[in-house]
XYZ file of N, CA, C and O in Angstrom:
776
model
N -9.784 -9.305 10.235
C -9.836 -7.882 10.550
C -8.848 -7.572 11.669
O -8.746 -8.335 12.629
N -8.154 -6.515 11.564
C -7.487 -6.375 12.436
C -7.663 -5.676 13.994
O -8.620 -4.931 14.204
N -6.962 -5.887 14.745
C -7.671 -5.442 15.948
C -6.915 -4.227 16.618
O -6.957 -3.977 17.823
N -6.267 -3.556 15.735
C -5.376 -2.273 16.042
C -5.759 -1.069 15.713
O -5.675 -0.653 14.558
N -6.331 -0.217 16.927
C -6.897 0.996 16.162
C -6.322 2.310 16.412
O -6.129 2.837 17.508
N -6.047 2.823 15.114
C -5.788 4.282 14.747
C -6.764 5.758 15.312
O -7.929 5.749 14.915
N -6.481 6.575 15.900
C -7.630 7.358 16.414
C -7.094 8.773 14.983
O -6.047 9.243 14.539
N -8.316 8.907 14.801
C -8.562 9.836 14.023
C -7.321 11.067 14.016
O -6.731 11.257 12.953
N -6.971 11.844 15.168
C -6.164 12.431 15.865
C -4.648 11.874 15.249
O -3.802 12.518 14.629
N -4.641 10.553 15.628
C -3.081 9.685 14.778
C -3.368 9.625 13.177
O -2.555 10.273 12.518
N -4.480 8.896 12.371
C -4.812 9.636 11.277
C -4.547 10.721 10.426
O -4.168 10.496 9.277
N -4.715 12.024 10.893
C -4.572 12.837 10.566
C -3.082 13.778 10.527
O -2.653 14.700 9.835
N -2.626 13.033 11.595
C -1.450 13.420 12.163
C -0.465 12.775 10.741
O 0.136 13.319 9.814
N -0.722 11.165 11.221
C 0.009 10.543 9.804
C -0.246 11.068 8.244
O 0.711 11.276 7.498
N -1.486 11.245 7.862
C -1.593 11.530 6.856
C -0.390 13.190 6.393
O 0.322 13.505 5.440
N -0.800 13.847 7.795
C -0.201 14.675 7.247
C 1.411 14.600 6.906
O 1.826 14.838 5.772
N 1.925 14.389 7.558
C 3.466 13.649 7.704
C 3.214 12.775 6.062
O 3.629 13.546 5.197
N 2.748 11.617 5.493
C 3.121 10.672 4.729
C 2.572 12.118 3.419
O 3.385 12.054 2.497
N 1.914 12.840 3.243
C 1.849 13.926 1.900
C 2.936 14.656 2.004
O 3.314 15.106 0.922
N 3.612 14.952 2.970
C 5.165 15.290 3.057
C 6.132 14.761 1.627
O 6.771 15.422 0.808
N 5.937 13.504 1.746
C 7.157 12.466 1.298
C 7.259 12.626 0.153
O 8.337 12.349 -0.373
N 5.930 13.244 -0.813
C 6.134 13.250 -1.809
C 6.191 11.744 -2.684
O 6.896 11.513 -3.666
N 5.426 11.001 -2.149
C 5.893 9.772 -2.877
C 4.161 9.369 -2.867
O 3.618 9.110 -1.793
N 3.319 9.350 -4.276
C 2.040 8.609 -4.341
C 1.829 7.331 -3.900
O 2.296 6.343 -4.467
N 1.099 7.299 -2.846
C 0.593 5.960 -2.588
C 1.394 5.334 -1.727
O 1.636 4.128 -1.772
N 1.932 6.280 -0.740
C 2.663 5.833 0.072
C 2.035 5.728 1.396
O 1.533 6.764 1.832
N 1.946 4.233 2.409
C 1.523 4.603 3.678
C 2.328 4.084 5.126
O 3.489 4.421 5.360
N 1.654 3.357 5.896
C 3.022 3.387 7.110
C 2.759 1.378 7.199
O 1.965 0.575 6.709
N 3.972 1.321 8.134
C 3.599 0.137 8.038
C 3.806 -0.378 9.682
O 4.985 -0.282 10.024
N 3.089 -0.790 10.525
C 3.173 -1.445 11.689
C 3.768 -2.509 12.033
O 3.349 -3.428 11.329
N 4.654 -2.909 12.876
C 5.598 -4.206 13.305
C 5.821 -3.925 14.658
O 5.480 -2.857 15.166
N 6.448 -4.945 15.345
C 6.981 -5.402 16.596
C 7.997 -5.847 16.857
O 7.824 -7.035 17.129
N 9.458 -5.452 16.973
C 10.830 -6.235 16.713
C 10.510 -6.620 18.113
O 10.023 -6.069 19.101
N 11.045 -7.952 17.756
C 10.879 -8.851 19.018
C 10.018 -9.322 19.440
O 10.221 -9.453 20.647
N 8.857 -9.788 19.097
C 7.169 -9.225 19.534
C 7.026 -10.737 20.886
O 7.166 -11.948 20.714
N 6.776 -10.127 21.852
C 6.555 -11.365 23.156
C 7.469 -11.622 23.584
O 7.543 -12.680 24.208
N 8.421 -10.910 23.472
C 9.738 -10.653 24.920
C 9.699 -9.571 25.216
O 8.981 -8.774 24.612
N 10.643 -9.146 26.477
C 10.730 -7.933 27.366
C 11.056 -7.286 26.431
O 10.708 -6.163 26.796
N 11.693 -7.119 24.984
C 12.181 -6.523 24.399
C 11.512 -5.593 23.236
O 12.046 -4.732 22.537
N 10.205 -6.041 23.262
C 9.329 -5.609 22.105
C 9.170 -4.302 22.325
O 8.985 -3.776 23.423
N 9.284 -3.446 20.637
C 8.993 -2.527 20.364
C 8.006 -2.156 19.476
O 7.935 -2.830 18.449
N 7.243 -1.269 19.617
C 5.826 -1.689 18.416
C 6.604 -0.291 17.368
O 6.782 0.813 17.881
N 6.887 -0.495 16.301
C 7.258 0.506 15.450
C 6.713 0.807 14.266
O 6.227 -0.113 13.608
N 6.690 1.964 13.833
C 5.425 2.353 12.989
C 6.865 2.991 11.867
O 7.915 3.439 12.329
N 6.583 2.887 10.535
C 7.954 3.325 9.142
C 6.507 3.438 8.390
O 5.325 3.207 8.646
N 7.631 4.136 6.862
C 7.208 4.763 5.861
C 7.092 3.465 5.015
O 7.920 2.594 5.285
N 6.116 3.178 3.951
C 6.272 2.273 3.499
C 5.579 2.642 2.026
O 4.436 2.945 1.682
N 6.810 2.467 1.351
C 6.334 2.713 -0.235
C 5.610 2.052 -1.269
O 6.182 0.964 -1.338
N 4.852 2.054 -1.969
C 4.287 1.237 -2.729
C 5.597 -0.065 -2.872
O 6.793 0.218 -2.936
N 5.131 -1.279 -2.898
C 6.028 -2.575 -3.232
C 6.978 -2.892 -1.885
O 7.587 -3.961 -1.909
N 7.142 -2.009 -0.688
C 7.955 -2.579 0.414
C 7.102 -3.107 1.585
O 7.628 -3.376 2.665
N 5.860 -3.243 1.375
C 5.379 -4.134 2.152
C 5.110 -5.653 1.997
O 4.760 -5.805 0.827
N 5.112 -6.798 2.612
C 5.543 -7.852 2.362
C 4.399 -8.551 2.322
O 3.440 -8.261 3.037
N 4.402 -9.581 1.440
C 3.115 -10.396 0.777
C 2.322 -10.760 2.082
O 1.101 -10.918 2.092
N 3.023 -10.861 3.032
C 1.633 -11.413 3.902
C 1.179 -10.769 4.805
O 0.517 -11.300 5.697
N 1.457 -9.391 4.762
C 1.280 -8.521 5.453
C -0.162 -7.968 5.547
O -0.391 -7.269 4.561
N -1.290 -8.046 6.458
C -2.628 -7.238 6.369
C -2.901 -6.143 6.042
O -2.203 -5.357 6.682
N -3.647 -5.582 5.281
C -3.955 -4.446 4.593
C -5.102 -3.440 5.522
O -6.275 -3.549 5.166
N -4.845 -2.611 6.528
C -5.838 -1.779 6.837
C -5.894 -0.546 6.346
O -5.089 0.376 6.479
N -7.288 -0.613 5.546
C -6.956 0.923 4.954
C -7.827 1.931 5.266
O -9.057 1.959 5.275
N -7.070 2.682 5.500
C -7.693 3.548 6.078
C -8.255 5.087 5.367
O -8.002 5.027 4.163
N -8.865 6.309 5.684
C -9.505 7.295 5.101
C -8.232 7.945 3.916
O -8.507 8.574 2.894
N -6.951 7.618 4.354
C -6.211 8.843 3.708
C -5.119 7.836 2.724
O -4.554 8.061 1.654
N -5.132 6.465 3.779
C -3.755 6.116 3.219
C -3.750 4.530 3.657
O -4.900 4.348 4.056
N -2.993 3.230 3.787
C -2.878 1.953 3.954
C -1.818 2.236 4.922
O -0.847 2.990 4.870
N -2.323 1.310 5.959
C -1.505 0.898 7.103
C -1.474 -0.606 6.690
O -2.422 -1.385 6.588
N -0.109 -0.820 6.472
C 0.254 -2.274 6.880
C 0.667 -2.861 7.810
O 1.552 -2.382 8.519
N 0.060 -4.184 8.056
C 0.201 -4.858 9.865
C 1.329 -6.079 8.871
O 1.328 -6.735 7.829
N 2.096 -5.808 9.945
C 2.974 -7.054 9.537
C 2.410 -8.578 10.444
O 2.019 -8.768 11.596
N 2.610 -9.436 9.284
C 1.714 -10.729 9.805
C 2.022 -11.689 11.371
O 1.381 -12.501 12.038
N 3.725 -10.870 11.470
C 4.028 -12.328 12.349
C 3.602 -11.111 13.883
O 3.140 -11.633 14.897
N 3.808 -9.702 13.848
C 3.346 -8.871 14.802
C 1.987 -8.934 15.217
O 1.550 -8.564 16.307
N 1.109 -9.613 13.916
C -0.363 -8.678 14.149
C -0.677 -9.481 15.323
O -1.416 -8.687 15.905
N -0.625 -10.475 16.045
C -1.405 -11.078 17.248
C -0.971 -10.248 18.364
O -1.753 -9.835 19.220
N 0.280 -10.007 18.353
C 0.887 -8.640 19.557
C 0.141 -7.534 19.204
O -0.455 -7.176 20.220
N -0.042 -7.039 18.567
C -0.686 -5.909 18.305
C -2.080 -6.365 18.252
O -2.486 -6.099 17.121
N -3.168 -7.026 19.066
C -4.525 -6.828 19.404
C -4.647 -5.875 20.797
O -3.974 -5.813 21.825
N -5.682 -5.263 20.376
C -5.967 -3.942 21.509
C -5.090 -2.836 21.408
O -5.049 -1.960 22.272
N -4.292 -2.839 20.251
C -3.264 -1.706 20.913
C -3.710 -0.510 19.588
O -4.322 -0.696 18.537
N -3.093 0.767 20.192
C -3.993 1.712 20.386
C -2.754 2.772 19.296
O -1.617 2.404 19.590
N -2.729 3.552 18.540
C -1.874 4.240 17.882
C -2.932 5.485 18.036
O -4.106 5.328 17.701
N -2.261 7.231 18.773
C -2.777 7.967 19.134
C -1.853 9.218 18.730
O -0.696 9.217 18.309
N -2.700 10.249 18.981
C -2.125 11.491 18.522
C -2.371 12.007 19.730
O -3.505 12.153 20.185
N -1.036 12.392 20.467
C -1.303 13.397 21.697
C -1.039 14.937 21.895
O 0.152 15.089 21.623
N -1.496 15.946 22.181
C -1.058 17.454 22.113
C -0.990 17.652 23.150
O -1.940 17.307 23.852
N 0.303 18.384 23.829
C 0.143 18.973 24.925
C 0.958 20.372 24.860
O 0.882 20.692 23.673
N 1.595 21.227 25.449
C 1.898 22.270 25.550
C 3.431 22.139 25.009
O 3.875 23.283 24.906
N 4.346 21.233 24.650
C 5.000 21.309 23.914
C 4.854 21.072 22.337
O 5.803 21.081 21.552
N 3.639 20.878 22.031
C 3.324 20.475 20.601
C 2.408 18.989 20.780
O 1.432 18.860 21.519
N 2.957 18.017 19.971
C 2.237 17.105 19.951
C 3.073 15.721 19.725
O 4.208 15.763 19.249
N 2.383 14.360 20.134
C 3.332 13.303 19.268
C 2.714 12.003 19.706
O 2.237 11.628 20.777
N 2.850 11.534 18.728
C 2.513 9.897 17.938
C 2.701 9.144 19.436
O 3.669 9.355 20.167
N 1.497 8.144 19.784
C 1.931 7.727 20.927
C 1.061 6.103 20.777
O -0.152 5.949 20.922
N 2.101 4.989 20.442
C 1.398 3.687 20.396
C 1.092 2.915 21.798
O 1.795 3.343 22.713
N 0.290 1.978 22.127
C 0.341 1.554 23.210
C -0.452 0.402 22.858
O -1.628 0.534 22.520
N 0.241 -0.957 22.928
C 0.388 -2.314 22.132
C 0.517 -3.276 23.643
O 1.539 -3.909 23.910
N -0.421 -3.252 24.331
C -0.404 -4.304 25.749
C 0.110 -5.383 25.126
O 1.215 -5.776 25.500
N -0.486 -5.983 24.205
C 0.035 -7.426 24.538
C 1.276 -7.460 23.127
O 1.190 -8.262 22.197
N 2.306 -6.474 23.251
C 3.438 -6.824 22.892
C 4.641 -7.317 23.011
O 5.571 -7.263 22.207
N 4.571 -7.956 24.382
C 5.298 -8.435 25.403
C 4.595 -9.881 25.642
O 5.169 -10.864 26.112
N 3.490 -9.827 25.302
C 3.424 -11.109 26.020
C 2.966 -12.296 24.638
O 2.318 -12.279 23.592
N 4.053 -13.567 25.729
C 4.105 -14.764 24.869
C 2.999 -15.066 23.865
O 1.985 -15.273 24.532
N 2.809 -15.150 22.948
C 1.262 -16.078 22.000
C 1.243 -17.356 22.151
O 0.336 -18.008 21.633
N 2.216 -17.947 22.871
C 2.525 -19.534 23.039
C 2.041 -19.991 24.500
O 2.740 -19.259 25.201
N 1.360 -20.667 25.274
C 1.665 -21.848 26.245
C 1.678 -23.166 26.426
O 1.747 -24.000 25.524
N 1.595 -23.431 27.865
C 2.358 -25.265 27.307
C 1.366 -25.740 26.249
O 1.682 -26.370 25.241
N 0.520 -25.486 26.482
C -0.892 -25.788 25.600
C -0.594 -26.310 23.845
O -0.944 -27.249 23.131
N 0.286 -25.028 23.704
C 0.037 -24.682 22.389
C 1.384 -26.148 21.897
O 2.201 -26.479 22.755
N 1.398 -26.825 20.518
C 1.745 -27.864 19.805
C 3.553 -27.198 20.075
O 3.907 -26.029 20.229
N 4.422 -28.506 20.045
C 5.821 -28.513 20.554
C 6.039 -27.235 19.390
O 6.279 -26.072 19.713
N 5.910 -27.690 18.075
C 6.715 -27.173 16.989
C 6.340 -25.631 17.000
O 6.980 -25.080 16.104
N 5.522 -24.719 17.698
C 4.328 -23.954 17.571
C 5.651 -22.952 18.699
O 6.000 -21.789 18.501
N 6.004 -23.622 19.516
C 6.559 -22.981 20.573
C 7.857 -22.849 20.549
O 8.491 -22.016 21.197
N 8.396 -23.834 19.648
C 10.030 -23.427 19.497
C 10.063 -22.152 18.504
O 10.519 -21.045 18.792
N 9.578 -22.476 17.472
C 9.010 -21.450 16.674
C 9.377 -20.208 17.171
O 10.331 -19.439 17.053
N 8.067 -20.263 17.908
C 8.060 -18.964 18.901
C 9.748 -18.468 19.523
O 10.612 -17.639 19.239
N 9.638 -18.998 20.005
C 11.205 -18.251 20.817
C 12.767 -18.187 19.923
O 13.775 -17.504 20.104
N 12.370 -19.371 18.772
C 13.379 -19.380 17.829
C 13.325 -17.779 17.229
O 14.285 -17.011 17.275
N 12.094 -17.477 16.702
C 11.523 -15.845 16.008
C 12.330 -14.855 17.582
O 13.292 -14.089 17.643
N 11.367 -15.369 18.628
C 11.587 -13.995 19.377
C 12.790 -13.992 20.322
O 12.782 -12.956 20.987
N 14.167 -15.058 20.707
C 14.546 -14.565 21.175
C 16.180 -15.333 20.507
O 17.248 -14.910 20.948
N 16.155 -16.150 19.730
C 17.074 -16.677 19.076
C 17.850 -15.781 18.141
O 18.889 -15.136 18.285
N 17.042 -15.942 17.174
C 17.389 -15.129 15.746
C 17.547 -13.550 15.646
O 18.111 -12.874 14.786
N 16.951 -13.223 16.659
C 17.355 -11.737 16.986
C 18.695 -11.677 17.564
O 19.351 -10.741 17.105
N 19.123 -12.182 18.177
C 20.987 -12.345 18.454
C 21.687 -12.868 17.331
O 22.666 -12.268 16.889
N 21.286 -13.907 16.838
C 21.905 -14.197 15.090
C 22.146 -13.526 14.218
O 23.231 -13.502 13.636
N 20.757 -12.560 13.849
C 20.898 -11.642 12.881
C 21.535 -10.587 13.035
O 21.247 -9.623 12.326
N 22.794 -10.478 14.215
C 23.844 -9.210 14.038
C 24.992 -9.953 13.355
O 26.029 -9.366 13.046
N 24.788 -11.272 13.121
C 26.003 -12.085 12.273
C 25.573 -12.595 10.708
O 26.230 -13.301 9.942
N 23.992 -11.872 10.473
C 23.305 -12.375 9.662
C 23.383 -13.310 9.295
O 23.688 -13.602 8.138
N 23.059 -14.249 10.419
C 22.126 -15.351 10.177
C 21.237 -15.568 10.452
O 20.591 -14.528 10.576
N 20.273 -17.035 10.830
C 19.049 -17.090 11.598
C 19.396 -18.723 11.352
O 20.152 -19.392 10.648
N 18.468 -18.915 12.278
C 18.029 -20.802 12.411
C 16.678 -20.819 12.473
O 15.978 -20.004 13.074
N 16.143 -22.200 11.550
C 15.095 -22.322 11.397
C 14.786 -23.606 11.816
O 15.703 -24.417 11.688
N 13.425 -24.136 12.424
C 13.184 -25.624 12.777
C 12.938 -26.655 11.876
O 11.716 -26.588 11.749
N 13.381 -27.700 11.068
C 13.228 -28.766 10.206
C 12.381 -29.418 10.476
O 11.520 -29.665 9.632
N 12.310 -29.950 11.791
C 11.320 -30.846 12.345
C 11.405 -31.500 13.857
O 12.474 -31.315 14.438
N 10.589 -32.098 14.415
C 10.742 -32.503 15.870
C 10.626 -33.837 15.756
O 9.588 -34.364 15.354
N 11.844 -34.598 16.155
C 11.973 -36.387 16.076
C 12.193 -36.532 17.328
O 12.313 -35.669 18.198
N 12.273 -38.344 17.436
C 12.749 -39.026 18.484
C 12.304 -38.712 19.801
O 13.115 -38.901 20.708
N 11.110 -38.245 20.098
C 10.386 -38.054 21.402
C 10.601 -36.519 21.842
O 10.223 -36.226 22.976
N 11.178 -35.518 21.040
C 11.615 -34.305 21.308
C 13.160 -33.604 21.607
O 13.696 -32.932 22.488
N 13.506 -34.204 20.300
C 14.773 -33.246 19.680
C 14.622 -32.725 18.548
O 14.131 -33.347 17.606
N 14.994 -31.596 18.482
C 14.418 -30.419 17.878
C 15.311 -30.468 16.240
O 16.495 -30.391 16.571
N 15.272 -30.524 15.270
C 16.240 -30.713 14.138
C 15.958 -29.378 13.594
O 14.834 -29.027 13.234
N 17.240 -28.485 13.534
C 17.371 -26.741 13.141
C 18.137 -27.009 11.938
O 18.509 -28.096 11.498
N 18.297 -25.947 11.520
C 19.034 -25.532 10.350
C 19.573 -23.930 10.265
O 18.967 -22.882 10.037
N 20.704 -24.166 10.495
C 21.287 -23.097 10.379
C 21.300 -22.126 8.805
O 21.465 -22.812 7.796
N 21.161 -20.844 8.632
C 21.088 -20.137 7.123
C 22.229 -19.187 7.475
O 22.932 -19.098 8.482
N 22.194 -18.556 6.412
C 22.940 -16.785 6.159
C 24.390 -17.338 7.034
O 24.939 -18.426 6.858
N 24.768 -16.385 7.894
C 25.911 -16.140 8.092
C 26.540 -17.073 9.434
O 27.588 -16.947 10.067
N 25.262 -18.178 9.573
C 25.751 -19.083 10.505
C 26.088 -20.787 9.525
O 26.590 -21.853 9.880
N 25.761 -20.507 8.783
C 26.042 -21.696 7.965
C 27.713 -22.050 7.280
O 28.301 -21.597 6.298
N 28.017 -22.861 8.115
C 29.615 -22.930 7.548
C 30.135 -22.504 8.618
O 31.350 -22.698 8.580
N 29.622 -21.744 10.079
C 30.198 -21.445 10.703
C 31.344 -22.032 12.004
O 30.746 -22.809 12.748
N 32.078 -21.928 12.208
C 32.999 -22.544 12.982
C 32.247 -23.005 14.507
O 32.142 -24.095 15.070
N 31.817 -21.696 14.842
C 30.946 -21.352 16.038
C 29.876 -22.055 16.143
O 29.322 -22.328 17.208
N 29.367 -22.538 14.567
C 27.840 -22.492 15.324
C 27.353 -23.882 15.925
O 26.170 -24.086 16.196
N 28.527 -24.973 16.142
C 28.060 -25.535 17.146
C 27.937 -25.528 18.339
O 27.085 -26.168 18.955
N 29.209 -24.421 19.069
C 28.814 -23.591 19.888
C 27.857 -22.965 20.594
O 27.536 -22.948 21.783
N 27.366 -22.318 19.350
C 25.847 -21.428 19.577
C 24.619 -22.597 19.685
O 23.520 -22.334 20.173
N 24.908 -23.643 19.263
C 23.584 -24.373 19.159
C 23.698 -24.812 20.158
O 22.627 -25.228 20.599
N 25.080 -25.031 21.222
C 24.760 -26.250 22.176
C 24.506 -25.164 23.004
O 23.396 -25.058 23.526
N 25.756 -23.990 23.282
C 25.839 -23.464 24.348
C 24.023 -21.994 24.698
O 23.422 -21.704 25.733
N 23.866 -21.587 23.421
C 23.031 -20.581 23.236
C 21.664 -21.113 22.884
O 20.659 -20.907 23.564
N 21.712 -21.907 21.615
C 20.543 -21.940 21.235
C 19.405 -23.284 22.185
O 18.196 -23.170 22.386
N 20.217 -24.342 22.565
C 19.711 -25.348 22.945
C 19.356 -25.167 24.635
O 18.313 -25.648 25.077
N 20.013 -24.664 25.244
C 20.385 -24.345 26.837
C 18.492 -22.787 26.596
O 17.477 -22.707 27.288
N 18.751 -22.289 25.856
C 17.393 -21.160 25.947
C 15.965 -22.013 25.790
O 14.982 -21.765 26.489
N 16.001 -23.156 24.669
C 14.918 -24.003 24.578
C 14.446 -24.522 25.278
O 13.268 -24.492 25.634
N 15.810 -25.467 25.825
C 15.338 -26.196 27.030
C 14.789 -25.577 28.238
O 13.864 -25.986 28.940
N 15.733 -24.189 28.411
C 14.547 -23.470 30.308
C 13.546 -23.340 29.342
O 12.514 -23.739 29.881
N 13.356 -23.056 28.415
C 12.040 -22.229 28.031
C 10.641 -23.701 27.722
O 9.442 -23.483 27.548
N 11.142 -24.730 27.738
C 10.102 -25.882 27.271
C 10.638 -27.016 27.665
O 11.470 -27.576 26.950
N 10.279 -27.494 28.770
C 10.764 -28.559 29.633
C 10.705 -29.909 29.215
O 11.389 -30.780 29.752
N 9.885 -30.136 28.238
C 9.567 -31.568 27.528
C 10.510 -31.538 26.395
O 10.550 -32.592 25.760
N 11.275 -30.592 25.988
C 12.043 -30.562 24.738
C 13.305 -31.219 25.200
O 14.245 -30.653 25.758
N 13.193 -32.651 24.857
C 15.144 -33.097 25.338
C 16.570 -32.806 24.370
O 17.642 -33.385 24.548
N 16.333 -31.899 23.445
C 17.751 -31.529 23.134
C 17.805 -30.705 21.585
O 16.828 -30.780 20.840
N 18.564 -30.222 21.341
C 18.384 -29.784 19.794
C 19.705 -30.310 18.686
O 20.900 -30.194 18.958
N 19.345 -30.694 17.851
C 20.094 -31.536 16.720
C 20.532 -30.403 15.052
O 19.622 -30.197 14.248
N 21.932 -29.826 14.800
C 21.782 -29.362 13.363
C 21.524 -30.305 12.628
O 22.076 -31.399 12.751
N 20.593 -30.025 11.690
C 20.020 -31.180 10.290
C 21.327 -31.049 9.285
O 21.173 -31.603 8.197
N 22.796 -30.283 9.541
C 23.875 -30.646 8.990
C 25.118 -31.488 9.369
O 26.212 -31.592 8.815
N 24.491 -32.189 10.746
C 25.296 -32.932 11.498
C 25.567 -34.143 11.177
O 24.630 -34.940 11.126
N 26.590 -34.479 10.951
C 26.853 -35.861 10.014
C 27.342 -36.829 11.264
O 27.442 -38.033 11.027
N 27.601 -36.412 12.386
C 28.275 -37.264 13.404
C 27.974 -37.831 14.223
O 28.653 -37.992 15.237
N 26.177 -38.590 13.892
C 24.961 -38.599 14.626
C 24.524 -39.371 13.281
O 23.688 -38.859 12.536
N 25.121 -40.635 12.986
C 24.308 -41.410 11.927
C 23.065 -42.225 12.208
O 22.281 -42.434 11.282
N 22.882 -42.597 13.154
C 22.242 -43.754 13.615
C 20.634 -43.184 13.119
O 19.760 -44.049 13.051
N 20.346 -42.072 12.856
C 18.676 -41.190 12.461
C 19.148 -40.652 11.113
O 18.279 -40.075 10.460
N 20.418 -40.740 10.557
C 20.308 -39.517 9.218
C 19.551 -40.079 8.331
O 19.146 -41.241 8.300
N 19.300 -38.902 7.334
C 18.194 -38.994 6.494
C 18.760 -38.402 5.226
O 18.826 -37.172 5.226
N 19.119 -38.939 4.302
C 19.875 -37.994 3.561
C 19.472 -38.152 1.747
O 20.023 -37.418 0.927
């Protein structure tokens, strides 16, 4: 169940706005770009029958389906989507406390936490080159084996980015992590796996 609540006031507000669109069975869909850095935004879109994504939570509500996107919904506990009126009219007002803050500490399992910052603070600089990096696996006492996709794969740079960007952010960010490895690196035989 989700823990994000709509006040009647936002409800109504939305509903009225999404019978606008003219489109049956259309409702909104909730996310967090960035979700647990300084950077998070909690953003609320139109979402048409078939553009919400398979793993996305279904809250439905009196008029219409709000979809929680899956990797946001833990940022979005307690937070509050409201309808405010004041003397200039009125307007949509979310307030998502813990959208900023980490879901990870040291606590939480190595792979659990690169994860984490790979999603929230990696791949969000990648994807203006459309790419992203993803984690393969954690060997050898804690080196991290990535994989570069999309528009970093083949790239000239991206060993660059892995030593200078991606590996240098891991390491301040997780002190037990000793280094990060591309799983396309051929110049590093002594572990390949092929």
């Amino acid at each position: 169940m989700s823990t994000i609540t709509i006040t009647d006031a936002a409800h109504d507000y939305l509903a009225d706005l999404l019978s606008k669109q003219n489109t049956t069975g259309i409702g909104i869909r909730i996310f967090i770009t960035q979700p647990g850095t300084q950077y998070a935004e909690t953003c609320i879109a139109y979402c048409k029958p078939g553009e919400q994504k398979a793993e996305d939570t279904a809250l439905a509500l009196a008029s219409f389906t709000a979809w929680i996107d899956a990797v946001s919904e833990p940022f979005l506990e307690d937070a509050v989507v409201d309808y405010a009126t004041d003397r200039m009219g009125g307007q949509l007002t979310i307030k998502a406390p813990n959208a900023k803050v980490p879901m990870v500490n040291e606590d939480s399992p190595l792979n659990e936490r690169i994860n984490y910052y790979l999603q929230t603070e990696i791949n969000p600089g990648l994807a203006s080159h459309g790419g992203q990096v993803s984690l393969i696996d954690v060997v050898d006492d804690g080196i991290a084996v990535l994989q570069f996709g999309g528009g970093c794969q083949g790239c000239g740079q991206a060993d660059l980015t892995l030593k200078e960007g991606i590996e240098k952010t891991l390491l301040q960010r997780i002190p037990e992590l000793k280094g990060v490895r591309d799983v396309t690196d051929h110049s590093n035989k002594e572990n390949a796996y092929y």
